[in-house]
Amino acid sequence: KIIYMEEQQYINMIKNILDNGFWEEGRNGRTKTLFGDMMRFSLKDNKIPILTTKKTAWKTCLKELLWFISGKTDNKLLKDQGVHIWDANSTREFLDSRGLTHYAVDELGPIYGYQWRHFNKPYNSDGKGIDQLQEIIDILRDPEKRTSRRIIMTAWNPCQLEQMALPPCHVLCQFNVHNDNKLSCALY
């Protein structure tokens, strides 16, 4: 039996980064990093692994997640709810720095939710894309298909990365059903 000690995993990871990580200069300035570490969380009994060692704006995260699920890409919809996660990435200056001079302020391009709900649909078109999220829901409801190892949803679309205000950080999740009704998700 795996014991999930969410808080301790986080503390151990931070210690590992401090002890064994290396310094990098990147988009977020100078950061200490370590590639490939991971944590495991159980959501059993309706537990949500929110850490107490740092401030977590869970309502803001929930609103952003629901916005992703909707497939929308207009930051104004988040701003109207008091969510400002994407503000810095939707300014005229930032969009222009990414070569997205034709986007209006607050337009983010085919980011996360767009890829989840309209994968590879030409951005701002009447074309057709793949609704990955609905496909996953349908597969999970199908007793014949739900044990597949190929229940995957990706936000990483090389064909549209240059159209995104910000390429995705959480790029892929894979689902797995075991023991007939236990759902696992690996998020990369």
PDB file of N, CA, C and O in Angstrom, residues 38-114:
ATOM      1  N   MET A  38       9.088  13.825  -9.290  1.00  0.00           N
ATOM      2  CA  MET A  38       7.636  13.656  -9.328  1.00  0.00           C
ATOM      3  C   MET A  38       7.066  13.453  -7.930  1.00  0.00           C
ATOM      4  O   MET A  38       7.788  13.096  -7.002  1.00  0.00           O
ATOM      5  N   MET A  39       5.774  13.706  -7.804  1.00  0.00           N
ATOM      6  CA  MET A  39       5.046  13.468  -6.565  1.00  0.00           C
ATOM      7  C   MET A  39       3.789  12.679  -6.911  1.00  0.00           C
ATOM      8  O   MET A  39       3.300  12.736  -8.028  1.00  0.00           O
ATOM      9  N   ARG A  40       3.272  11.951  -5.942  1.00  0.00           N
ATOM     10  CA  ARG A  40       2.028  11.194  -6.107  1.00  0.00           C
ATOM     11  C   ARG A  40       1.021  11.660  -5.060  1.00  0.00           C
ATOM     12  O   ARG A  40       1.371  11.842  -3.902  1.00  0.00           O
ATOM     13  N   PHE A  41      -0.230  11.818  -5.522  1.00  0.00           N
ATOM     14  CA  PHE A  41      -1.296  12.273  -4.636  1.00  0.00           C
ATOM     15  C   PHE A  41      -2.498  11.359  -4.784  1.00  0.00           C
ATOM     16  O   PHE A  41      -2.846  10.968  -5.893  1.00  0.00           O
ATOM     17  N   SER A  42      -3.129  11.077  -3.683  1.00  0.00           N
ATOM     18  CA  SER A  42      -4.388  10.341  -3.717  1.00  0.00           C
ATOM     19  C   SER A  42      -5.524  11.348  -3.586  1.00  0.00           C
ATOM     20  O   SER A  42      -5.488  12.235  -2.737  1.00  0.00           O
ATOM     21  N   LEU A  43      -6.524  11.183  -4.428  1.00  0.00           N
ATOM     22  CA  LEU A  43      -7.718  12.026  -4.345  1.00  0.00           C
ATOM     23  C   LEU A  43      -8.871  11.254  -3.710  1.00  0.00           C
ATOM     24  O   LEU A  43     -10.021  11.700  -3.729  1.00  0.00           O
ATOM     25  N   LYS A  44      -8.530  10.071  -3.150  1.00  0.00           N
ATOM     26  CA  LYS A  44      -9.524   9.218  -2.512  1.00  0.00           C
ATOM     27  C   LYS A  44     -10.218   9.987  -1.389  1.00  0.00           C
ATOM     28  O   LYS A  44      -9.619  10.854  -0.750  1.00  0.00           O
ATOM     29  N   ASP A  45     -11.450   9.677  -1.157  1.00  0.00           N
ATOM     30  CA  ASP A  45     -12.253  10.316  -0.110  1.00  0.00           C
ATOM     31  C   ASP A  45     -12.374  11.826  -0.324  1.00  0.00           C
ATOM     32  O   ASP A  45     -12.420  12.603   0.623  1.00  0.00           O
ATOM     33  N   ASN A  46     -12.404  12.234  -1.605  1.00  0.00           N
ATOM     34  CA  ASN A  46     -12.594  13.637  -1.973  1.00  0.00           C
ATOM     35  C   ASN A  46     -11.514  14.564  -1.435  1.00  0.00           C
ATOM     36  O   ASN A  46     -11.771  15.733  -1.166  1.00  0.00           O
ATOM     37  N   LYS A  47     -10.309  14.051  -1.260  1.00  0.00           N
ATOM     38  CA  LYS A  47      -9.193  14.874  -0.802  1.00  0.00           C
ATOM     39  C   LYS A  47      -8.598  15.629  -1.987  1.00  0.00           C
ATOM     40  O   LYS A  47      -8.442  15.082  -3.064  1.00  0.00           O
ATOM     41  N   ILE A  48      -8.273  16.886  -1.751  1.00  0.00           N
ATOM     42  CA  ILE A  48      -7.568  17.680  -2.752  1.00  0.00           C
ATOM     43  C   ILE A  48      -6.225  18.035  -2.143  1.00  0.00           C
ATOM     44  O   ILE A  48      -6.155  18.572  -1.046  1.00  0.00           O
ATOM     45  N   PRO A  49      -5.134  17.724  -2.852  1.00  0.00           N
ATOM     46  CA  PRO A  49      -3.804  17.928  -2.276  1.00  0.00           C
ATOM     47  C   PRO A  49      -3.333  19.383  -2.336  1.00  0.00           C
ATOM     48  O   PRO A  49      -2.439  19.741  -3.086  1.00  0.00           O
ATOM     49  N   ILE A  50      -3.960  20.219  -1.522  1.00  0.00           N
ATOM     50  CA  ILE A  50      -3.522  21.611  -1.429  1.00  0.00           C
ATOM     51  C   ILE A  50      -2.523  21.678  -0.274  1.00  0.00           C
ATOM     52  O   ILE A  50      -2.805  21.228   0.831  1.00  0.00           O
ATOM     53  N   LEU A  51      -1.363  22.230  -0.573  1.00  0.00           N
ATOM     54  CA  LEU A  51      -0.292  22.286   0.412  1.00  0.00           C
ATOM     55  C   LEU A  51      -0.523  23.427   1.396  1.00  0.00           C
ATOM     56  O   LEU A  51      -1.028  24.486   1.030  1.00  0.00           O
ATOM     57  N   THR A  52      -0.102  23.207   2.633  1.00  0.00           N
ATOM     58  CA  THR A  52      -0.212  24.268   3.633  1.00  0.00           C
ATOM     59  C   THR A  52       1.109  25.008   3.805  1.00  0.00           C
ATOM     60  O   THR A  52       1.169  25.997   4.508  1.00  0.00           O
ATOM     61  N   THR A  53       2.173  24.516   3.150  1.00  0.00           N
ATOM     62  CA  THR A  53       3.477  25.161   3.276  1.00  0.00           C
ATOM     63  C   THR A  53       3.599  26.396   2.392  1.00  0.00           C
ATOM     64  O   THR A  53       4.579  27.118   2.474  1.00  0.00           O
ATOM     65  N   LYS A  54       2.622  26.604   1.522  1.00  0.00           N
ATOM     66  CA  LYS A  54       2.627  27.804   0.690  1.00  0.00           C
ATOM     67  C   LYS A  54       1.190  28.204   0.398  1.00  0.00           C
ATOM     68  O   LYS A  54       0.276  27.390   0.428  1.00  0.00           O
ATOM     69  N   LYS A  55       1.017  29.489   0.121  1.00  0.00           N
ATOM     70  CA  LYS A  55      -0.318  30.001  -0.170  1.00  0.00           C
ATOM     71  C   LYS A  55      -0.804  29.434  -1.501  1.00  0.00           C
ATOM     72  O   LYS A  55      -0.086  29.455  -2.497  1.00  0.00           O
ATOM     73  N   THR A  56      -2.004  28.916  -1.518  1.00  0.00           N
ATOM     74  CA  THR A  56      -2.598  28.354  -2.728  1.00  0.00           C
ATOM     75  C   THR A  56      -3.932  29.043  -2.989  1.00  0.00           C
ATOM     76  O   THR A  56      -4.830  28.980  -2.156  1.00  0.00           O
ATOM     77  N   ALA A  57      -4.032  29.680  -4.121  1.00  0.00           N
ATOM     78  CA  ALA A  57      -5.272  30.369  -4.500  1.00  0.00           C
ATOM     79  C   ALA A  57      -6.172  29.357  -5.210  1.00  0.00           C
ATOM     80  O   ALA A  57      -6.354  29.406  -6.421  1.00  0.00           O
ATOM     81  N   TRP A  58      -6.760  28.439  -4.454  1.00  0.00           N
ATOM     82  CA  TRP A  58      -7.487  27.326  -5.061  1.00  0.00           C
ATOM     83  C   TRP A  58      -8.727  27.778  -5.813  1.00  0.00           C
ATOM     84  O   TRP A  58      -9.076  27.187  -6.829  1.00  0.00           O
ATOM     85  N   LYS A  59      -9.400  28.818  -5.372  1.00  0.00           N
ATOM     86  CA  LYS A  59     -10.582  29.299  -6.109  1.00  0.00           C
ATOM     87  C   LYS A  59     -10.174  29.851  -7.470  1.00  0.00           C
ATOM     88  O   LYS A  59     -10.850  29.639  -8.477  1.00  0.00           O
ATOM     89  N   THR A  60      -9.035  30.539  -7.496  1.00  0.00           N
ATOM     90  CA  THR A  60      -8.500  31.054  -8.754  1.00  0.00           C
ATOM     91  C   THR A  60      -8.134  29.899  -9.671  1.00  0.00           C
ATOM     92  O   THR A  60      -8.441  29.917 -10.877  1.00  0.00           O
ATOM     93  N   CYS A  61      -7.486  28.878  -9.119  1.00  0.00           N
ATOM     94  CA  CYS A  61      -7.108  27.696  -9.915  1.00  0.00           C
ATOM     95  C   CYS A  61      -8.340  27.002 -10.472  1.00  0.00           C
ATOM     96  O   CYS A  61      -8.353  26.579 -11.635  1.00  0.00           O
ATOM     97  N   LEU A  62      -9.381  26.888  -9.660  1.00  0.00           N
ATOM     98  CA  LEU A  62     -10.617  26.252 -10.107  1.00  0.00           C
ATOM     99  C   LEU A  62     -11.251  27.040 -11.254  1.00  0.00           C
ATOM    100  O   LEU A  62     -11.676  26.457 -12.261  1.00  0.00           O
ATOM    101  N   LYS A  63     -11.300  28.354 -11.121  1.00  0.00           N
ATOM    102  CA  LYS A  63     -11.883  29.178 -12.188  1.00  0.00           C
ATOM    103  C   LYS A  63     -11.083  29.042 -13.479  1.00  0.00           C
ATOM    104  O   LYS A  63     -11.653  28.975 -14.568  1.00  0.00           O
ATOM    105  N   GLU A  64      -9.753  28.988 -13.361  1.00  0.00           N
ATOM    106  CA  GLU A  64      -8.925  28.804 -14.555  1.00  0.00           C
ATOM    107  C   GLU A  64      -9.193  27.432 -15.173  1.00  0.00           C
ATOM    108  O   GLU A  64      -9.316  27.308 -16.397  1.00  0.00           O
ATOM    109  N   LEU A  65      -9.289  26.392 -14.340  1.00  0.00           N
ATOM    110  CA  LEU A  65      -9.558  25.048 -14.848  1.00  0.00           C
ATOM    111  C   LEU A  65     -10.902  24.995 -15.573  1.00  0.00           C
ATOM    112  O   LEU A  65     -11.008  24.425 -16.661  1.00  0.00           O
ATOM    113  N   LEU A  66     -11.937  25.588 -15.005  1.00  0.00           N
ATOM    114  CA  LEU A  66     -13.247  25.602 -15.657  1.00  0.00           C
ATOM    115  C   LEU A  66     -13.189  26.366 -16.981  1.00  0.00           C
ATOM    116  O   LEU A  66     -13.847  25.989 -17.951  1.00  0.00           O
ATOM    117  N   TRP A  67     -12.389  27.414 -17.027  1.00  0.00           N
ATOM    118  CA  TRP A  67     -12.175  28.171 -18.269  1.00  0.00           C
ATOM    119  C   TRP A  67     -11.491  27.288 -19.298  1.00  0.00           C
ATOM    120  O   TRP A  67     -11.886  27.255 -20.466  1.00  0.00           O
ATOM    121  N   PHE A  68     -10.454  26.526 -18.882  1.00  0.00           N
ATOM    122  CA  PHE A  68      -9.810  25.580 -19.794  1.00  0.00           C
ATOM    123  C   PHE A  68     -10.831  24.580 -20.322  1.00  0.00           C
ATOM    124  O   PHE A  68     -10.886  24.319 -21.526  1.00  0.00           O
ATOM    125  N   ILE A  69     -11.616  23.999 -19.435  1.00  0.00           N
ATOM    126  CA  ILE A  69     -12.606  22.981 -19.813  1.00  0.00           C
ATOM    127  C   ILE A  69     -13.597  23.538 -20.838  1.00  0.00           C
ATOM    128  O   ILE A  69     -14.048  22.823 -21.721  1.00  0.00           O
ATOM    129  N   SER A  70     -13.891  24.823 -20.743  1.00  0.00           N
ATOM    130  CA  SER A  70     -14.822  25.444 -21.690  1.00  0.00           C
ATOM    131  C   SER A  70     -14.218  25.570 -23.093  1.00  0.00           C
ATOM    132  O   SER A  70     -14.943  25.785 -24.055  1.00  0.00           O
ATOM    133  N   GLY A  71     -12.894  25.483 -23.179  1.00  0.00           N
ATOM    134  CA  GLY A  71     -12.230  25.624 -24.475  1.00  0.00           C
ATOM    135  C   GLY A  71     -12.014  27.062 -24.893  1.00  0.00           C
ATOM    136  O   GLY A  71     -11.560  27.338 -26.000  1.00  0.00           O
ATOM    137  N   LYS A  72     -12.326  27.995 -24.018  1.00  0.00           N
ATOM    138  CA  LYS A  72     -12.191  29.419 -24.341  1.00  0.00           C
ATOM    139  C   LYS A  72     -10.735  29.872 -24.204  1.00  0.00           C
ATOM    140  O   LYS A  72      -9.945  29.261 -23.492  1.00  0.00           O
ATOM    141  N   THR A  73     -10.399  30.981 -24.875  1.00  0.00           N
ATOM    142  CA  THR A  73      -9.030  31.496 -24.840  1.00  0.00           C
ATOM    143  C   THR A  73      -8.976  33.004 -24.587  1.00  0.00           C
ATOM    144  O   THR A  73      -7.915  33.600 -24.692  1.00  0.00           O
ATOM    145  N   ASP A  74     -10.099  33.619 -24.253  1.00  0.00           N
ATOM    146  CA  ASP A  74     -10.168  35.054 -24.027  1.00  0.00           C
ATOM    147  C   ASP A  74      -9.923  35.351 -22.546  1.00  0.00           C
ATOM    148  O   ASP A  74     -10.743  35.001 -21.693  1.00  0.00           O
ATOM    149  N   ASN A  75      -8.810  35.987 -22.239  1.00  0.00           N
ATOM    150  CA  ASN A  75      -8.459  36.303 -20.855  1.00  0.00           C
ATOM    151  C   ASN A  75      -9.476  37.221 -20.185  1.00  0.00           C
ATOM    152  O   ASN A  75      -9.602  37.228 -18.967  1.00  0.00           O
ATOM    153  N   LYS A  76     -10.224  37.979 -20.960  1.00  0.00           N
ATOM    154  CA  LYS A  76     -11.228  38.874 -20.377  1.00  0.00           C
ATOM    155  C   LYS A  76     -12.250  38.078 -19.558  1.00  0.00           C
ATOM    156  O   LYS A  76     -12.748  38.546 -18.542  1.00  0.00           O
ATOM    157  N   LEU A  77     -12.548  36.859 -19.981  1.00  0.00           N
ATOM    158  CA  LEU A  77     -13.499  36.020 -19.238  1.00  0.00           C
ATOM    159  C   LEU A  77     -12.977  35.720 -17.833  1.00  0.00           C
ATOM    160  O   LEU A  77     -13.754  35.647 -16.878  1.00  0.00           O
ATOM    161  N   LEU A  78     -11.669  35.540 -17.707  1.00  0.00           N
ATOM    162  CA  LEU A  78     -11.071  35.326 -16.382  1.00  0.00           C
ATOM    163  C   LEU A  78     -11.039  36.631 -15.586  1.00  0.00           C
ATOM    164  O   LEU A  78     -11.374  36.653 -14.394  1.00  0.00           O
ATOM    165  N   LYS A  79     -10.642  37.713 -16.225  1.00  0.00           N
ATOM    166  CA  LYS A  79     -10.579  39.012 -15.553  1.00  0.00           C
ATOM    167  C   LYS A  79     -11.935  39.388 -14.955  1.00  0.00           C
ATOM    168  O   LYS A  79     -12.005  39.934 -13.854  1.00  0.00           O
ATOM    169  N   ASP A  80     -12.996  39.084 -15.699  1.00  0.00           N
ATOM    170  CA  ASP A  80     -14.350  39.401 -15.224  1.00  0.00           C
ATOM    171  C   ASP A  80     -14.699  38.642 -13.944  1.00  0.00           C
ATOM    172  O   ASP A  80     -15.602  39.031 -13.215  1.00  0.00           O
ATOM    173  N   GLN A  81     -13.972  37.553 -13.674  1.00  0.00           N
ATOM    174  CA  GLN A  81     -14.178  36.766 -12.454  1.00  0.00           C
ATOM    175  C   GLN A  81     -13.132  37.088 -11.383  1.00  0.00           C
ATOM    176  O   GLN A  81     -13.044  36.401 -10.372  1.00  0.00           O
ATOM    177  N   GLY A  82     -12.307  38.101 -11.631  1.00  0.00           N
ATOM    178  CA  GLY A  82     -11.273  38.484 -10.677  1.00  0.00           C
ATOM    179  C   GLY A  82     -10.040  37.592 -10.730  1.00  0.00           C
ATOM    180  O   GLY A  82      -9.258  37.552  -9.784  1.00  0.00           O
ATOM    181  N   VAL A  83      -9.844  36.889 -11.841  1.00  0.00           N
ATOM    182  CA  VAL A  83      -8.694  35.997 -12.008  1.00  0.00           C
ATOM    183  C   VAL A  83      -7.695  36.685 -12.938  1.00  0.00           C
ATOM    184  O   VAL A  83      -8.035  37.050 -14.060  1.00  0.00           O
ATOM    185  N   HIS A  84      -6.462  36.804 -12.456  1.00  0.00           N
ATOM    186  CA  HIS A  84      -5.466  37.573 -13.204  1.00  0.00           C
ATOM    187  C   HIS A  84      -4.208  36.769 -13.534  1.00  0.00           C
ATOM    188  O   HIS A  84      -3.148  37.340 -13.777  1.00  0.00           O
ATOM    189  N   ILE A  85      -4.331  35.446 -13.586  1.00  0.00           N
ATOM    190  CA  ILE A  85      -3.207  34.558 -13.861  1.00  0.00           C
ATOM    191  C   ILE A  85      -2.575  34.870 -15.211  1.00  0.00           C
ATOM    192  O   ILE A  85      -1.356  34.838 -15.369  1.00  0.00           O
ATOM    193  N   TRP A  86      -3.390  35.154 -16.212  1.00  0.00           N
ATOM    194  CA  TRP A  86      -2.917  35.312 -17.586  1.00  0.00           C
ATOM    195  C   TRP A  86      -2.685  36.767 -17.997  1.00  0.00           C
ATOM    196  O   TRP A  86      -2.326  37.036 -19.142  1.00  0.00           O
ATOM    197  N   ASP A  87      -2.882  37.698 -17.092  1.00  0.00           N
ATOM    198  CA  ASP A  87      -2.799  39.120 -17.454  1.00  0.00           C
ATOM    199  C   ASP A  87      -1.471  39.500 -18.099  1.00  0.00           C
ATOM    200  O   ASP A  87      -1.441  40.171 -19.133  1.00  0.00           O
ATOM    201  N   ALA A  88      -0.361  39.084 -17.504  1.00  0.00           N
ATOM    202  CA  ALA A  88       0.959  39.462 -18.031  1.00  0.00           C
ATOM    203  C   ALA A  88       1.207  38.876 -19.414  1.00  0.00           C
ATOM    204  O   ALA A  88       1.979  39.444 -20.199  1.00  0.00           O
ATOM    205  N   ASN A  89       0.546  37.754 -19.731  1.00  0.00           N
ATOM    206  CA  ASN A  89       0.748  37.099 -21.021  1.00  0.00           C
ATOM    207  C   ASN A  89      -0.267  37.527 -22.077  1.00  0.00           C
ATOM    208  O   ASN A  89      -0.268  36.977 -23.178  1.00  0.00           O
ATOM    209  N   SER A  90      -1.124  38.473 -21.721  1.00  0.00           N
ATOM    210  CA  SER A  90      -2.139  38.911 -22.684  1.00  0.00           C
ATOM    211  C   SER A  90      -2.062  40.407 -22.959  1.00  0.00           C
ATOM    212  O   SER A  90      -2.974  40.981 -23.544  1.00  0.00           O
ATOM    213  N   THR A  91      -0.946  41.030 -22.540  1.00  0.00           N
ATOM    214  CA  THR A  91      -0.770  42.459 -22.812  1.00  0.00           C
ATOM    215  C   THR A  91      -0.320  42.656 -24.252  1.00  0.00           C
ATOM    216  O   THR A  91       0.190  41.737 -24.900  1.00  0.00           O
ATOM    217  N   ARG A  92      -0.494  43.868 -24.727  1.00  0.00           N
ATOM    218  CA  ARG A  92      -0.033  44.200 -26.089  1.00  0.00           C
ATOM    219  C   ARG A  92       1.468  43.936 -26.216  1.00  0.00           C
ATOM    220  O   ARG A  92       1.935  43.338 -27.178  1.00  0.00           O
ATOM    221  N   GLU A  93       2.223  44.387 -25.208  1.00  0.00           N
ATOM    222  CA  GLU A  93       3.679  44.232 -25.248  1.00  0.00           C
ATOM    223  C   GLU A  93       4.087  42.752 -25.313  1.00  0.00           C
ATOM    224  O   GLU A  93       4.930  42.365 -26.118  1.00  0.00           O
ATOM    225  N   PHE A  94       3.459  41.911 -24.472  1.00  0.00           N
ATOM    226  CA  PHE A  94       3.832  40.500 -24.449  1.00  0.00           C
ATOM    227  C   PHE A  94       3.427  39.805 -25.753  1.00  0.00           C
ATOM    228  O   PHE A  94       4.210  39.059 -26.333  1.00  0.00           O
ATOM    229  N   LEU A  95       2.206  40.046 -26.210  1.00  0.00           N
ATOM    230  CA  LEU A  95       1.750  39.424 -27.459  1.00  0.00           C
ATOM    231  C   LEU A  95       2.658  39.823 -28.621  1.00  0.00           C
ATOM    232  O   LEU A  95       3.048  38.973 -29.425  1.00  0.00           O
ATOM    233  N   ASP A  96       3.028  41.098 -28.671  1.00  0.00           N
ATOM    234  CA  ASP A  96       3.923  41.561 -29.734  1.00  0.00           C
ATOM    235  C   ASP A  96       5.282  40.876 -29.638  1.00  0.00           C
ATOM    236  O   ASP A  96       5.877  40.523 -30.666  1.00  0.00           O
ATOM    237  N   SER A  97       5.760  40.642 -28.420  1.00  0.00           N
ATOM    238  CA  SER A  97       7.061  39.986 -28.239  1.00  0.00           C
ATOM    239  C   SER A  97       7.032  38.546 -28.743  1.00  0.00           C
ATOM    240  O   SER A  97       8.070  37.983 -29.072  1.00  0.00           O
ATOM    241  N   ARG A  98       5.863  37.946 -28.814  1.00  0.00           N
ATOM    242  CA  ARG A  98       5.703  36.582 -29.335  1.00  0.00           C
ATOM    243  C   ARG A  98       5.356  36.585 -30.829  1.00  0.00           C
ATOM    244  O   ARG A  98       5.089  35.537 -31.402  1.00  0.00           O
ATOM    245  N   GLY A  99       5.303  37.778 -31.426  1.00  0.00           N
ATOM    246  CA  GLY A  99       4.974  37.873 -32.849  1.00  0.00           C
ATOM    247  C   GLY A  99       3.487  37.791 -33.123  1.00  0.00           C
ATOM    248  O   GLY A  99       3.062  37.573 -34.260  1.00  0.00           O
ATOM    249  N   LEU A 100       2.673  37.972 -32.087  1.00  0.00           N
ATOM    250  CA  LEU A 100       1.215  37.867 -32.223  1.00  0.00           C
ATOM    251  C   LEU A 100       0.598  39.266 -32.304  1.00  0.00           C
ATOM    252  O   LEU A 100      -0.356  39.595 -31.600  1.00  0.00           O
ATOM    253  N   THR A 101       1.126  40.069 -33.200  1.00  0.00           N
ATOM    254  CA  THR A 101       0.706  41.462 -33.330  1.00  0.00           C
ATOM    255  C   THR A 101      -0.733  41.584 -33.815  1.00  0.00           C
ATOM    256  O   THR A 101      -1.369  42.611 -33.603  1.00  0.00           O
ATOM    257  N   HIS A 102      -1.241  40.542 -34.456  1.00  0.00           N
ATOM    258  CA  HIS A 102      -2.616  40.558 -34.975  1.00  0.00           C
ATOM    259  C   HIS A 102      -3.653  40.178 -33.915  1.00  0.00           C
ATOM    260  O   HIS A 102      -4.854  40.282 -34.155  1.00  0.00           O
ATOM    261  N   TYR A 103      -3.209  39.721 -32.730  1.00  0.00           N
ATOM    262  CA  TYR A 103      -4.147  39.378 -31.653  1.00  0.00           C
ATOM    263  C   TYR A 103      -4.556  40.638 -30.910  1.00  0.00           C
ATOM    264  O   TYR A 103      -3.744  41.536 -30.680  1.00  0.00           O
ATOM    265  N   ALA A 104      -5.800  40.665 -30.477  1.00  0.00           N
ATOM    266  CA  ALA A 104      -6.267  41.728 -29.592  1.00  0.00           C
ATOM    267  C   ALA A 104      -5.711  41.483 -28.196  1.00  0.00           C
ATOM    268  O   ALA A 104      -5.388  40.342 -27.840  1.00  0.00           O
ATOM    269  N   VAL A 105      -5.599  42.529 -27.408  1.00  0.00           N
ATOM    270  CA  VAL A 105      -5.220  42.368 -26.006  1.00  0.00           C
ATOM    271  C   VAL A 105      -6.202  41.394 -25.366  1.00  0.00           C
ATOM    272  O   VAL A 105      -7.412  41.447 -25.641  1.00  0.00           O
ATOM    273  N   ASP A 106      -5.689  40.476 -24.560  1.00  0.00           N
ATOM    274  CA  ASP A 106      -6.451  39.424 -23.863  1.00  0.00           C
ATOM    275  C   ASP A 106      -6.722  38.192 -24.718  1.00  0.00           C
ATOM    276  O   ASP A 106      -7.240  37.199 -24.218  1.00  0.00           O
ATOM    277  N   GLU A 107      -6.382  38.222 -26.001  1.00  0.00           N
ATOM    278  CA  GLU A 107      -6.519  37.033 -26.844  1.00  0.00           C
ATOM    279  C   GLU A 107      -5.255  36.196 -26.666  1.00  0.00           C
ATOM    280  O   GLU A 107      -4.140  36.698 -26.821  1.00  0.00           O
ATOM    281  N   LEU A 108      -5.414  34.912 -26.333  1.00  0.00           N
ATOM    282  CA  LEU A 108      -4.267  34.072 -25.988  1.00  0.00           C
ATOM    283  C   LEU A 108      -3.932  33.007 -27.020  1.00  0.00           C
ATOM    284  O   LEU A 108      -2.937  32.305 -26.881  1.00  0.00           O
ATOM    285  N   GLY A 109      -4.747  32.878 -28.040  1.00  0.00           N
ATOM    286  CA  GLY A 109      -4.473  31.876 -29.062  1.00  0.00           C
ATOM    287  C   GLY A 109      -4.893  30.477 -28.605  1.00  0.00           C
ATOM    288  O   GLY A 109      -5.576  30.314 -27.594  1.00  0.00           O
ATOM    289  N   PRO A 110      -4.463  29.455 -29.336  1.00  0.00           N
ATOM    290  CA  PRO A 110      -4.940  28.085 -29.078  1.00  0.00           C
ATOM    291  C   PRO A 110      -4.211  27.411 -27.905  1.00  0.00           C
ATOM    292  O   PRO A 110      -3.529  26.405 -28.062  1.00  0.00           O
ATOM    293  N   ILE A 111      -4.388  27.985 -26.706  1.00  0.00           N
ATOM    294  CA  ILE A 111      -3.729  27.457 -25.504  1.00  0.00           C
ATOM    295  C   ILE A 111      -4.510  26.272 -24.941  1.00  0.00           C
ATOM    296  O   ILE A 111      -5.410  25.749 -25.590  1.00  0.00           O
ATOM    297  N   TYR A 112      -4.176  25.869 -23.724  1.00  0.00           N
ATOM    298  CA  TYR A 112      -4.674  24.656 -23.073  1.00  0.00           C
ATOM    299  C   TYR A 112      -6.094  24.224 -23.451  1.00  0.00           C
ATOM    300  O   TYR A 112      -6.285  23.175 -24.054  1.00  0.00           O
ATOM    301  N   GLY A 113      -7.071  24.990 -23.024  1.00  0.00           N
ATOM    302  CA  GLY A 113      -8.459  24.585 -23.234  1.00  0.00           C
ATOM    303  C   GLY A 113      -8.823  24.426 -24.692  1.00  0.00           C
ATOM    304  O   GLY A 113      -9.615  23.564 -25.061  1.00  0.00           O
ATOM    305  N   TYR A 114      -8.246  25.258 -25.529  1.00  0.00           N
ATOM    306  CA  TYR A 114      -8.482  25.145 -26.963  1.00  0.00           C
ATOM    307  C   TYR A 114      -7.989  23.794 -27.468  1.00  0.00           C
ATOM    308  O   TYR A 114      -8.674  23.105 -28.218  1.00  0.00           O
TER     309      TYR A 114
END
